[in-house]
Amino acid sequence: MLLIPCPWCGARDESEFTCGGEAHIRRPADPDALDDAHWADYLFMRANPKGSHRERWCHSHGCGRWFNVERDTVTHGIVSVYRMGEPPPGGDGS
Amino acid sequence: MAEPAPGVELRICPPRGRIDLRGDPADPAFPTAVAGVLGFELPSTPNTSRSAGAATVLWLGPDAWLIETERAMEAAVAERLAQALPDLHCSVAAVGDGSVAFSVSGPRAADVLAKGMTLDLDPARFRAGHCARSLLARIPVLLHRPGDDFIYEVTAARSYSEYALDWLHDAALEYGDAAGSS
Ligand SMILES: [Zn+2]
């Protein structure tokens, strides 16, 4: 069980949260210009790294807020937590 | 022989008014207008409450608060808020009928709650004026510690209230649940 530091509420148990999957996925600026393969890539294909992963989480049974978590998928260690709209502490999240 | 003092007392709180308030605290007009109605500022520190006069306001999220009033005052306070916030991007909803509050009090109150909650209920951490939405025995609740006493208020959806009360009675049994016979 993870202890997740909500940016507003502090450390709370994982059972209060919902994981929303990979963070920083950008909707294509012009979807009509995409072929099926690229559209499918945007909709369905996700990174599945062994190690550091940036994810969206929602404190659904707490303050109700979405935010970002950088988590190590091997150790489950939480590297950083940052609010929506904030750049990832390690950079390269645009 | 006298019965030992119970470690926990459970009570169903009388019906109260509740107003769900949402708005942008970064828009200065919003907190100002609300304070004009309530007579005090909205709590901005996460997971804290503020109380004055006939109203208590609990922080639910960065843009969400719950205002508790006397049952008979709910409609009037909601109406005054709605009138004070005419053109702002916000929402005022009277929701008092939707939930039930329980009072869990006594020296072992936190021990009872801790059986079904993952919140840190250390009295030095969950202090007077602290509140939090969380899960109690898998149902969503709002927990509030209004004062320094070991009195905790658990607010749950009305549809879960029977389950919540049954669960609390069972959890309190070993500490001498004073309301167990009621
Ligand atoms: Zn939170």
Short mmCIF file of N, CA and C in Angstrom, two decimals, chain B:
data_model
loop_
_atom_site.label_atom_id
_atom_site.label_comp_id
_atom_site.label_asym_id
_atom_site.label_seq_id
_atom_site.Cartn_x
_atom_site.Cartn_y
_atom_site.Cartn_z
N MET B 1 -22.74 -2.22 42.24
CA MET B 1 -21.44 -1.68 41.83
C MET B 1 -21.63 -0.78 40.61
N ALA B 2 -20.95 0.34 40.64
CA ALA B 2 -21.13 1.30 39.54
C ALA B 2 -20.48 0.77 38.27
N GLU B 3 -21.14 1.04 37.18
CA GLU B 3 -20.57 0.68 35.88
C GLU B 3 -19.33 1.53 35.62
N PRO B 4 -18.30 0.97 35.03
CA PRO B 4 -17.16 1.82 34.66
C PRO B 4 -17.58 2.82 33.59
N ALA B 5 -16.95 4.00 33.63
CA ALA B 5 -17.28 5.01 32.63
C ALA B 5 -16.96 4.46 31.25
N PRO B 6 -17.85 4.64 30.29
CA PRO B 6 -17.60 4.10 28.96
C PRO B 6 -16.43 4.81 28.29
N GLY B 7 -15.68 4.06 27.52
CA GLY B 7 -14.57 4.67 26.80
C GLY B 7 -15.01 5.42 25.56
N VAL B 8 -16.21 5.08 25.10
CA VAL B 8 -16.71 5.68 23.87
C VAL B 8 -18.21 5.90 23.99
N GLU B 9 -18.67 7.03 23.53
CA GLU B 9 -20.12 7.26 23.41
C GLU B 9 -20.44 7.56 21.95
N LEU B 10 -21.48 6.93 21.48
CA LEU B 10 -21.94 7.16 20.11
C LEU B 10 -23.29 7.86 20.15
N ARG B 11 -23.42 8.88 19.34
CA ARG B 11 -24.72 9.56 19.25
C ARG B 11 -25.00 9.92 17.80
N ILE B 12 -26.26 9.91 17.43
CA ILE B 12 -26.66 10.48 16.14
C ILE B 12 -26.91 11.96 16.39
N CYS B 13 -26.25 12.81 15.66
CA CYS B 13 -26.41 14.26 15.86
C CYS B 13 -27.78 14.68 15.32
N PRO B 14 -28.36 15.71 15.93
CA PRO B 14 -29.63 16.21 15.39
C PRO B 14 -29.44 16.68 13.95
N PRO B 15 -30.50 16.65 13.16
CA PRO B 15 -30.38 17.11 11.77
C PRO B 15 -29.78 18.51 11.71
N ARG B 16 -28.92 18.74 10.76
CA ARG B 16 -28.33 20.07 10.63
C ARG B 16 -28.38 20.51 9.18
N GLY B 17 -28.24 21.81 9.01
CA GLY B 17 -28.19 22.35 7.66
C GLY B 17 -26.78 22.21 7.12
N ARG B 18 -26.69 21.94 5.83
CA ARG B 18 -25.38 21.84 5.18
C ARG B 18 -25.46 22.50 3.81
N ILE B 19 -24.46 23.31 3.53
CA ILE B 19 -24.41 23.97 2.23
C ILE B 19 -23.07 23.65 1.58
N ASP B 20 -23.14 23.08 0.40
CA ASP B 20 -21.94 22.79 -0.37
C ASP B 20 -21.59 24.04 -1.17
N LEU B 21 -20.41 24.57 -0.91
CA LEU B 21 -20.01 25.83 -1.54
C LEU B 21 -18.77 25.60 -2.39
N ARG B 22 -18.83 26.06 -3.62
CA ARG B 22 -17.67 25.96 -4.49
C ARG B 22 -17.41 27.30 -5.14
N GLY B 23 -16.15 27.66 -5.26
CA GLY B 23 -15.80 28.91 -5.90
C GLY B 23 -14.29 29.05 -5.96
N ASP B 24 -13.86 30.06 -6.70
CA ASP B 24 -12.43 30.25 -6.91
C ASP B 24 -11.88 31.22 -5.86
N PRO B 25 -11.06 30.71 -4.93
CA PRO B 25 -10.54 31.60 -3.89
C PRO B 25 -9.56 32.64 -4.45
N ALA B 26 -9.07 32.40 -5.68
CA ALA B 26 -8.14 33.36 -6.27
C ALA B 26 -8.87 34.60 -6.81
N ASP B 27 -10.17 34.48 -6.98
CA ASP B 27 -10.97 35.64 -7.39
C ASP B 27 -11.37 36.37 -6.10
N PRO B 28 -10.77 37.53 -5.83
CA PRO B 28 -10.98 38.17 -4.51
C PRO B 28 -12.45 38.42 -4.21
N ALA B 29 -13.27 38.58 -5.24
CA ALA B 29 -14.68 38.88 -5.01
C ALA B 29 -15.39 37.71 -4.32
N PHE B 30 -14.91 36.49 -4.58
CA PHE B 30 -15.59 35.32 -4.03
C PHE B 30 -15.45 35.22 -2.51
N PRO B 31 -14.22 35.12 -1.99
CA PRO B 31 -14.10 35.01 -0.53
C PRO B 31 -14.67 36.23 0.20
N THR B 32 -14.56 37.39 -0.44
CA THR B 32 -15.07 38.60 0.19
C THR B 32 -16.59 38.54 0.33
N ALA B 33 -17.25 38.12 -0.74
CA ALA B 33 -18.71 38.04 -0.70
C ALA B 33 -19.18 36.99 0.32
N VAL B 34 -18.46 35.86 0.38
CA VAL B 34 -18.85 34.81 1.32
C VAL B 34 -18.65 35.30 2.76
N ALA B 35 -17.52 35.95 3.00
CA ALA B 35 -17.25 36.45 4.35
C ALA B 35 -18.31 37.49 4.75
N GLY B 36 -18.81 38.22 3.76
CA GLY B 36 -19.84 39.21 4.05
C GLY B 36 -21.13 38.56 4.56
N VAL B 37 -21.41 37.38 4.09
CA VAL B 37 -22.61 36.67 4.52
C VAL B 37 -22.36 35.95 5.85
N LEU B 38 -21.22 35.26 5.93
CA LEU B 38 -20.96 34.43 7.12
C LEU B 38 -20.48 35.25 8.30
N GLY B 39 -19.82 36.38 8.01
CA GLY B 39 -19.24 37.17 9.09
C GLY B 39 -17.83 36.75 9.44
N PHE B 40 -17.27 35.80 8.72
CA PHE B 40 -15.87 35.43 8.92
C PHE B 40 -15.31 34.83 7.63
N GLU B 41 -13.97 34.73 7.58
CA GLU B 41 -13.29 34.27 6.38
C GLU B 41 -13.42 32.75 6.22
N LEU B 42 -13.46 32.30 4.98
CA LEU B 42 -13.39 30.87 4.71
C LEU B 42 -12.03 30.33 5.15
N PRO B 43 -12.00 29.14 5.75
CA PRO B 43 -10.69 28.56 6.07
C PRO B 43 -9.94 28.21 4.78
N SER B 44 -8.70 28.66 4.67
CA SER B 44 -7.92 28.38 3.46
C SER B 44 -6.86 27.31 3.71
N THR B 45 -6.58 27.01 4.98
CA THR B 45 -5.64 25.94 5.29
C THR B 45 -6.32 24.59 5.05
N PRO B 46 -5.70 23.73 4.23
CA PRO B 46 -6.33 22.44 3.96
C PRO B 46 -6.70 21.68 5.24
N ASN B 47 -7.85 21.03 5.19
CA ASN B 47 -8.26 20.14 6.27
C ASN B 47 -8.44 20.84 7.62
N THR B 48 -8.90 22.09 7.56
CA THR B 48 -9.23 22.78 8.81
C THR B 48 -10.64 23.35 8.71
N SER B 49 -11.20 23.65 9.89
CA SER B 49 -12.53 24.24 9.94
C SER B 49 -12.45 25.58 10.66
N ARG B 50 -13.49 26.36 10.48
CA ARG B 50 -13.59 27.64 11.19
C ARG B 50 -15.04 27.79 11.61
N SER B 51 -15.22 28.31 12.80
CA SER B 51 -16.56 28.38 13.36
C SER B 51 -16.78 29.72 14.04
N ALA B 52 -17.93 30.29 13.82
CA ALA B 52 -18.29 31.52 14.52
C ALA B 52 -19.80 31.67 14.43
N GLY B 53 -20.38 32.18 15.52
CA GLY B 53 -21.82 32.37 15.52
C GLY B 53 -22.52 31.05 15.27
N ALA B 54 -23.41 31.03 14.31
CA ALA B 54 -24.24 29.84 14.08
C ALA B 54 -23.71 28.98 12.96
N ALA B 55 -22.53 29.31 12.42
CA ALA B 55 -22.04 28.56 11.26
C ALA B 55 -20.64 27.99 11.51
N THR B 56 -20.42 26.82 10.95
CA THR B 56 -19.10 26.20 10.92
C THR B 56 -18.78 25.90 9.47
N VAL B 57 -17.57 26.26 9.05
CA VAL B 57 -17.17 26.00 7.68
C VAL B 57 -16.01 25.03 7.67
N LEU B 58 -16.15 23.97 6.90
CA LEU B 58 -15.11 22.96 6.80
C LEU B 58 -14.48 23.01 5.42
N TRP B 59 -13.14 22.99 5.40
CA TRP B 59 -12.41 22.95 4.12
C TRP B 59 -12.56 21.57 3.53
N LEU B 60 -13.05 21.47 2.29
CA LEU B 60 -13.17 20.17 1.63
C LEU B 60 -12.13 20.02 0.53
N GLY B 61 -11.75 21.13 -0.08
CA GLY B 61 -10.79 21.14 -1.17
C GLY B 61 -10.39 22.58 -1.42
N PRO B 62 -9.41 22.80 -2.31
CA PRO B 62 -8.93 24.17 -2.55
C PRO B 62 -10.03 25.11 -3.04
N ASP B 63 -11.10 24.57 -3.61
CA ASP B 63 -12.19 25.43 -4.06
C ASP B 63 -13.54 24.92 -3.55
N ALA B 64 -13.52 24.18 -2.46
CA ALA B 64 -14.77 23.57 -1.97
C ALA B 64 -14.83 23.62 -0.45
N TRP B 65 -16.00 23.99 0.05
CA TRP B 65 -16.21 24.08 1.49
C TRP B 65 -17.59 23.52 1.83
N LEU B 66 -17.73 23.07 3.06
CA LEU B 66 -19.05 22.69 3.56
C LEU B 66 -19.40 23.64 4.70
N ILE B 67 -20.55 24.28 4.58
CA ILE B 67 -21.02 25.19 5.63
C ILE B 67 -22.09 24.46 6.43
N GLU B 68 -21.88 24.33 7.72
CA GLU B 68 -22.87 23.70 8.59
C GLU B 68 -23.60 24.77 9.38
N THR B 69 -24.92 24.64 9.39
CA THR B 69 -25.76 25.60 10.12
C THR B 69 -26.81 24.82 10.92
N GLU B 70 -27.59 25.56 11.68
CA GLU B 70 -28.77 24.91 12.25
C GLU B 70 -29.69 24.51 11.10
N ARG B 71 -30.43 23.42 11.35
CA ARG B 71 -31.29 22.89 10.29
C ARG B 71 -32.23 23.96 9.72
N ALA B 72 -32.81 24.75 10.60
CA ALA B 72 -33.81 25.72 10.17
C ALA B 72 -33.19 26.88 9.40
N MET B 73 -31.87 27.03 9.49
CA MET B 73 -31.21 28.17 8.86
C MET B 73 -30.71 27.86 7.45
N GLU B 74 -30.72 26.58 7.08
CA GLU B 74 -30.05 26.18 5.85
C GLU B 74 -30.55 26.96 4.63
N ALA B 75 -31.84 26.97 4.43
CA ALA B 75 -32.38 27.60 3.22
C ALA B 75 -32.06 29.10 3.20
N ALA B 76 -32.17 29.74 4.37
CA ALA B 76 -31.94 31.18 4.42
C ALA B 76 -30.48 31.51 4.14
N VAL B 77 -29.56 30.75 4.72
CA VAL B 77 -28.14 31.02 4.48
C VAL B 77 -27.79 30.75 3.01
N ALA B 78 -28.32 29.67 2.46
CA ALA B 78 -28.05 29.37 1.05
C ALA B 78 -28.57 30.49 0.15
N GLU B 79 -29.74 30.99 0.49
CA GLU B 79 -30.33 32.07 -0.30
C GLU B 79 -29.48 33.34 -0.22
N ARG B 80 -29.01 33.66 0.99
CA ARG B 80 -28.18 34.87 1.15
C ARG B 80 -26.86 34.71 0.40
N LEU B 81 -26.30 33.52 0.42
CA LEU B 81 -25.05 33.30 -0.33
C LEU B 81 -25.29 33.45 -1.82
N ALA B 82 -26.37 32.84 -2.30
CA ALA B 82 -26.66 32.91 -3.73
C ALA B 82 -26.85 34.36 -4.17
N GLN B 83 -27.48 35.15 -3.29
CA GLN B 83 -27.71 36.55 -3.65
C GLN B 83 -26.41 37.36 -3.62
N ALA B 84 -25.49 36.94 -2.73
CA ALA B 84 -24.23 37.69 -2.60
C ALA B 84 -23.23 37.32 -3.69
N LEU B 85 -23.51 36.23 -4.42
CA LEU B 85 -22.55 35.73 -5.42
C LEU B 85 -23.19 35.67 -6.80
N PRO B 86 -23.87 36.73 -7.23
CA PRO B 86 -24.70 36.59 -8.43
C PRO B 86 -23.94 36.30 -9.70
N ASP B 87 -22.83 37.02 -9.93
CA ASP B 87 -22.18 36.91 -11.24
C ASP B 87 -20.88 36.13 -11.18
N LEU B 88 -20.63 35.48 -10.06
CA LEU B 88 -19.35 34.78 -9.93
C LEU B 88 -19.49 33.34 -10.38
N HIS B 89 -18.36 32.79 -10.80
CA HIS B 89 -18.32 31.38 -11.21
C HIS B 89 -18.23 30.54 -9.94
N CYS B 90 -19.38 30.13 -9.43
CA CYS B 90 -19.38 29.40 -8.17
C CYS B 90 -20.67 28.62 -8.06
N SER B 91 -20.78 27.84 -7.00
CA SER B 91 -22.00 27.07 -6.80
C SER B 91 -22.36 27.00 -5.33
N VAL B 92 -23.65 27.12 -5.04
CA VAL B 92 -24.18 27.04 -3.68
C VAL B 92 -25.29 26.01 -3.71
N ALA B 93 -25.15 24.94 -2.92
CA ALA B 93 -26.19 23.91 -2.93
C ALA B 93 -26.51 23.47 -1.51
N ALA B 94 -27.78 23.52 -1.16
CA ALA B 94 -28.22 23.04 0.16
C ALA B 94 -28.29 21.52 0.09
N VAL B 95 -27.49 20.86 0.94
CA VAL B 95 -27.37 19.40 0.85
C VAL B 95 -27.60 18.71 2.20
N GLY B 96 -28.21 19.44 3.14
CA GLY B 96 -28.32 18.91 4.49
C GLY B 96 -29.05 17.59 4.60
N ASP B 97 -30.06 17.39 3.76
CA ASP B 97 -30.84 16.15 3.86
C ASP B 97 -30.06 14.93 3.40
N GLY B 98 -28.95 15.15 2.71
CA GLY B 98 -28.25 14.04 2.09
C GLY B 98 -27.37 13.24 3.02
N SER B 99 -27.09 13.78 4.21
CA SER B 99 -26.16 13.06 5.06
C SER B 99 -26.58 13.11 6.52
N VAL B 100 -25.92 12.27 7.30
CA VAL B 100 -26.21 12.14 8.72
C VAL B 100 -24.89 12.25 9.45
N ALA B 101 -24.89 12.96 10.59
CA ALA B 101 -23.66 13.09 11.39
C ALA B 101 -23.78 12.26 12.66
N PHE B 102 -22.67 11.62 13.00
CA PHE B 102 -22.57 10.88 14.26
C PHE B 102 -21.50 11.54 15.11
N SER B 103 -21.75 11.54 16.41
CA SER B 103 -20.72 12.00 17.33
C SER B 103 -20.09 10.77 17.99
N VAL B 104 -18.79 10.68 17.89
CA VAL B 104 -18.03 9.61 18.54
C VAL B 104 -17.13 10.29 19.55
N SER B 105 -17.41 10.06 20.83
CA SER B 105 -16.69 10.82 21.85
C SER B 105 -16.17 9.90 22.95
N GLY B 106 -15.28 10.45 23.72
CA GLY B 106 -14.70 9.69 24.83
C GLY B 106 -13.23 9.39 24.62
N PRO B 107 -12.56 8.95 25.68
CA PRO B 107 -11.11 8.75 25.61
C PRO B 107 -10.67 7.73 24.56
N ARG B 108 -11.55 6.80 24.19
CA ARG B 108 -11.15 5.80 23.19
C ARG B 108 -11.76 6.07 21.81
N ALA B 109 -12.31 7.26 21.62
CA ALA B 109 -13.00 7.56 20.37
C ALA B 109 -12.09 7.37 19.15
N ALA B 110 -10.86 7.89 19.26
CA ALA B 110 -9.95 7.77 18.11
C ALA B 110 -9.60 6.32 17.85
N ASP B 111 -9.55 5.51 18.91
CA ASP B 111 -9.23 4.08 18.71
C ASP B 111 -10.33 3.39 17.92
N VAL B 112 -11.58 3.76 18.19
CA VAL B 112 -12.69 3.18 17.44
C VAL B 112 -12.58 3.55 15.97
N LEU B 113 -12.36 4.84 15.70
CA LEU B 113 -12.29 5.31 14.31
C LEU B 113 -11.10 4.68 13.58
N ALA B 114 -10.00 4.54 14.31
CA ALA B 114 -8.78 4.02 13.69
C ALA B 114 -8.95 2.59 13.20
N LYS B 115 -9.93 1.88 13.74
CA LYS B 115 -10.17 0.52 13.26
C LYS B 115 -10.62 0.50 11.80
N GLY B 116 -11.22 1.62 11.36
CA GLY B 116 -11.74 1.63 10.00
C GLY B 116 -11.23 2.76 9.15
N MET B 117 -10.24 3.51 9.65
CA MET B 117 -9.74 4.65 8.89
C MET B 117 -8.22 4.58 8.77
N THR B 118 -7.71 5.15 7.69
CA THR B 118 -6.26 5.19 7.53
C THR B 118 -5.69 6.56 7.89
N LEU B 119 -6.56 7.52 8.27
CA LEU B 119 -6.08 8.84 8.66
C LEU B 119 -5.21 8.73 9.90
N ASP B 120 -4.24 9.63 10.02
CA ASP B 120 -3.43 9.70 11.23
C ASP B 120 -4.25 10.45 12.29
N LEU B 121 -4.78 9.69 13.25
CA LEU B 121 -5.67 10.28 14.26
C LEU B 121 -4.94 10.58 15.57
N ASP B 122 -3.61 10.55 15.53
CA ASP B 122 -2.85 11.01 16.70
C ASP B 122 -3.40 12.37 17.12
N PRO B 123 -3.83 12.50 18.39
CA PRO B 123 -4.46 13.76 18.81
C PRO B 123 -3.59 14.98 18.57
N ALA B 124 -2.27 14.76 18.52
CA ALA B 124 -1.38 15.89 18.27
C ALA B 124 -1.33 16.24 16.79
N ARG B 125 -1.76 15.33 15.94
CA ARG B 125 -1.76 15.58 14.49
C ARG B 125 -3.16 15.99 14.03
N PHE B 126 -4.16 15.21 14.38
CA PHE B 126 -5.54 15.54 14.03
C PHE B 126 -6.11 16.36 15.19
N ARG B 127 -5.81 17.66 15.15
CA ARG B 127 -6.05 18.51 16.31
C ARG B 127 -7.42 19.16 16.24
N ALA B 128 -7.71 19.95 17.28
CA ALA B 128 -8.96 20.71 17.30
C ALA B 128 -9.05 21.56 16.03
N GLY B 129 -10.21 21.54 15.41
CA GLY B 129 -10.40 22.33 14.20
C GLY B 129 -9.88 21.65 12.94
N HIS B 130 -9.54 20.37 13.05
CA HIS B 130 -9.13 19.63 11.87
C HIS B 130 -10.32 18.87 11.28
N CYS B 131 -10.34 18.75 9.98
CA CYS B 131 -11.37 17.96 9.32
C CYS B 131 -10.74 17.29 8.12
N ALA B 132 -11.33 16.20 7.68
CA ALA B 132 -10.80 15.51 6.51
C ALA B 132 -11.86 14.62 5.92
N ARG B 133 -11.90 14.60 4.62
CA ARG B 133 -12.68 13.57 3.95
C ARG B 133 -11.79 12.35 3.78
N SER B 134 -12.36 11.21 4.04
CA SER B 134 -11.58 9.98 3.94
C SER B 134 -12.57 8.81 3.86
N LEU B 135 -12.08 7.63 4.15
CA LEU B 135 -12.94 6.45 4.15
C LEU B 135 -13.02 5.89 5.57
N LEU B 136 -14.23 5.50 5.98
CA LEU B 136 -14.43 4.79 7.25
C LEU B 136 -15.10 3.47 6.89
N ALA B 137 -14.42 2.39 7.19
CA ALA B 137 -14.97 1.07 6.85
C ALA B 137 -15.45 1.05 5.40
N ARG B 138 -14.63 1.61 4.54
CA ARG B 138 -14.81 1.61 3.08
C ARG B 138 -15.88 2.58 2.57
N ILE B 139 -16.53 3.35 3.43
CA ILE B 139 -17.49 4.33 2.90
C ILE B 139 -16.93 5.74 3.04
N PRO B 140 -17.24 6.62 2.10
CA PRO B 140 -16.73 8.00 2.17
C PRO B 140 -17.37 8.74 3.35
N VAL B 141 -16.53 9.38 4.14
CA VAL B 141 -17.03 10.16 5.27
C VAL B 141 -16.26 11.48 5.36
N LEU B 142 -16.84 12.38 6.11
CA LEU B 142 -16.16 13.61 6.48
C LEU B 142 -15.96 13.55 7.99
N LEU B 143 -14.71 13.61 8.42
CA LEU B 143 -14.40 13.55 9.86
C LEU B 143 -14.03 14.95 10.32
N HIS B 144 -14.54 15.34 11.48
CA HIS B 144 -14.29 16.68 12.01
C HIS B 144 -14.06 16.58 13.51
N ARG B 145 -13.01 17.26 13.97
CA ARG B 145 -12.78 17.35 15.41
C ARG B 145 -12.98 18.81 15.80
N PRO B 146 -14.17 19.15 16.27
CA PRO B 146 -14.50 20.57 16.47
C PRO B 146 -13.66 21.25 17.54
N GLY B 147 -13.31 20.53 18.61
CA GLY B 147 -12.60 21.18 19.71
C GLY B 147 -11.52 20.29 20.28
N ASP B 148 -10.95 20.74 21.40
CA ASP B 148 -9.86 20.00 22.01
C ASP B 148 -10.33 18.68 22.63
N ASP B 149 -11.62 18.61 22.96
CA ASP B 149 -12.13 17.38 23.57
C ASP B 149 -12.00 16.23 22.59
N PHE B 150 -12.13 15.04 23.12
CA PHE B 150 -12.08 13.86 22.25
C PHE B 150 -13.48 13.58 21.70
N ILE B 151 -13.95 14.57 20.95
CA ILE B 151 -15.25 14.45 20.30
C ILE B 151 -15.02 14.55 18.80
N TYR B 152 -15.40 13.52 18.10
CA TYR B 152 -15.24 13.49 16.65
C TYR B 152 -16.61 13.39 16.00
N GLU B 153 -16.79 14.16 14.95
CA GLU B 153 -18.04 14.07 14.20
C GLU B 153 -17.79 13.38 12.87
N VAL B 154 -18.57 12.37 12.61
CA VAL B 154 -18.47 11.61 11.37
C VAL B 154 -19.72 11.90 10.56
N THR B 155 -19.54 12.46 9.38
CA THR B 155 -20.68 12.72 8.50
C THR B 155 -20.62 11.75 7.32
N ALA B 156 -21.71 11.03 7.14
CA ALA B 156 -21.78 10.04 6.07
C ALA B 156 -23.05 10.26 5.26
N ALA B 157 -23.05 9.79 4.03
CA ALA B 157 -24.24 9.86 3.20
C ALA B 157 -25.38 9.12 3.91
N ARG B 158 -26.57 9.67 3.81
CA ARG B 158 -27.72 9.08 4.51
C ARG B 158 -27.92 7.61 4.15
N SER B 159 -27.66 7.30 2.88
CA SER B 159 -27.87 5.92 2.43
C SER B 159 -26.89 4.95 3.07
N TYR B 160 -25.77 5.48 3.60
CA TYR B 160 -24.79 4.63 4.28
C TYR B 160 -24.92 4.71 5.80
N SER B 161 -25.86 5.51 6.30
CA SER B 161 -25.82 5.84 7.73
C SER B 161 -26.10 4.64 8.61
N GLU B 162 -27.01 3.77 8.18
CA GLU B 162 -27.32 2.60 8.99
C GLU B 162 -26.09 1.68 9.08
N TYR B 163 -25.46 1.50 7.95
CA TYR B 163 -24.24 0.69 7.92
C TYR B 163 -23.17 1.32 8.81
N ALA B 164 -23.02 2.65 8.69
CA ALA B 164 -21.98 3.33 9.46
C ALA B 164 -22.24 3.20 10.96
N LEU B 165 -23.49 3.36 11.35
CA LEU B 165 -23.81 3.26 12.78
C LEU B 165 -23.61 1.83 13.29
N ASP B 166 -24.05 0.87 12.52
CA ASP B 166 -23.83 -0.53 12.91
C ASP B 166 -22.33 -0.82 13.08
N TRP B 167 -21.57 -0.32 12.12
CA TRP B 167 -20.12 -0.57 12.17
C TRP B 167 -19.52 0.10 13.41
N LEU B 168 -19.93 1.35 13.68
CA LEU B 168 -19.38 2.07 14.83
C LEU B 168 -19.74 1.38 16.14
N HIS B 169 -20.99 0.93 16.25
CA HIS B 169 -21.41 0.22 17.46
C HIS B 169 -20.55 -1.02 17.68
N ASP B 170 -20.34 -1.74 16.61
CA ASP B 170 -19.55 -2.97 16.72
C ASP B 170 -18.11 -2.65 17.12
N ALA B 171 -17.55 -1.60 16.48
CA ALA B 171 -16.16 -1.24 16.76
C ALA B 171 -16.00 -0.71 18.18
N ALA B 172 -17.08 -0.11 18.72
CA ALA B 172 -16.99 0.52 20.05
C ALA B 172 -17.28 -0.46 21.18
N LEU B 173 -17.74 -1.65 20.82
CA LEU B 173 -18.22 -2.60 21.83
C LEU B 173 -17.21 -2.87 22.92
N GLU B 174 -15.96 -3.07 22.53
CA GLU B 174 -14.96 -3.47 23.52
C GLU B 174 -14.60 -2.34 24.47
N TYR B 175 -14.95 -1.10 24.11
CA TYR B 175 -14.62 0.05 24.98
C TYR B 175 -15.80 0.48 25.82
N GLY B 176 -16.89 -0.25 25.78
CA GLY B 176 -18.05 0.15 26.54
C GLY B 176 -18.81 1.24 25.83
N ASP B 177 -19.55 0.85 24.82
CA ASP B 177 -20.30 1.79 23.99
C ASP B 177 -21.54 2.25 24.75
N ALA B 178 -21.51 3.51 25.22
CA ALA B 178 -22.58 3.98 26.10
C ALA B 178 -23.92 4.07 25.40
N ALA B 179 -23.90 4.18 24.09
CA ALA B 179 -25.16 4.30 23.36
C ALA B 179 -25.58 2.97 22.75
N GLY B 180 -24.87 1.91 23.14
CA GLY B 180 -25.11 0.62 22.51
C GLY B 180 -26.53 0.11 22.67
N SER B 181 -27.19 0.58 23.74
CA SER B 181 -28.54 0.08 23.99
C SER B 181 -29.60 0.97 23.37
N SER B 182 -29.19 2.10 22.86
CA SER B 182 -30.20 3.05 22.35
C SER B 182 -30.66 2.66 20.97
#
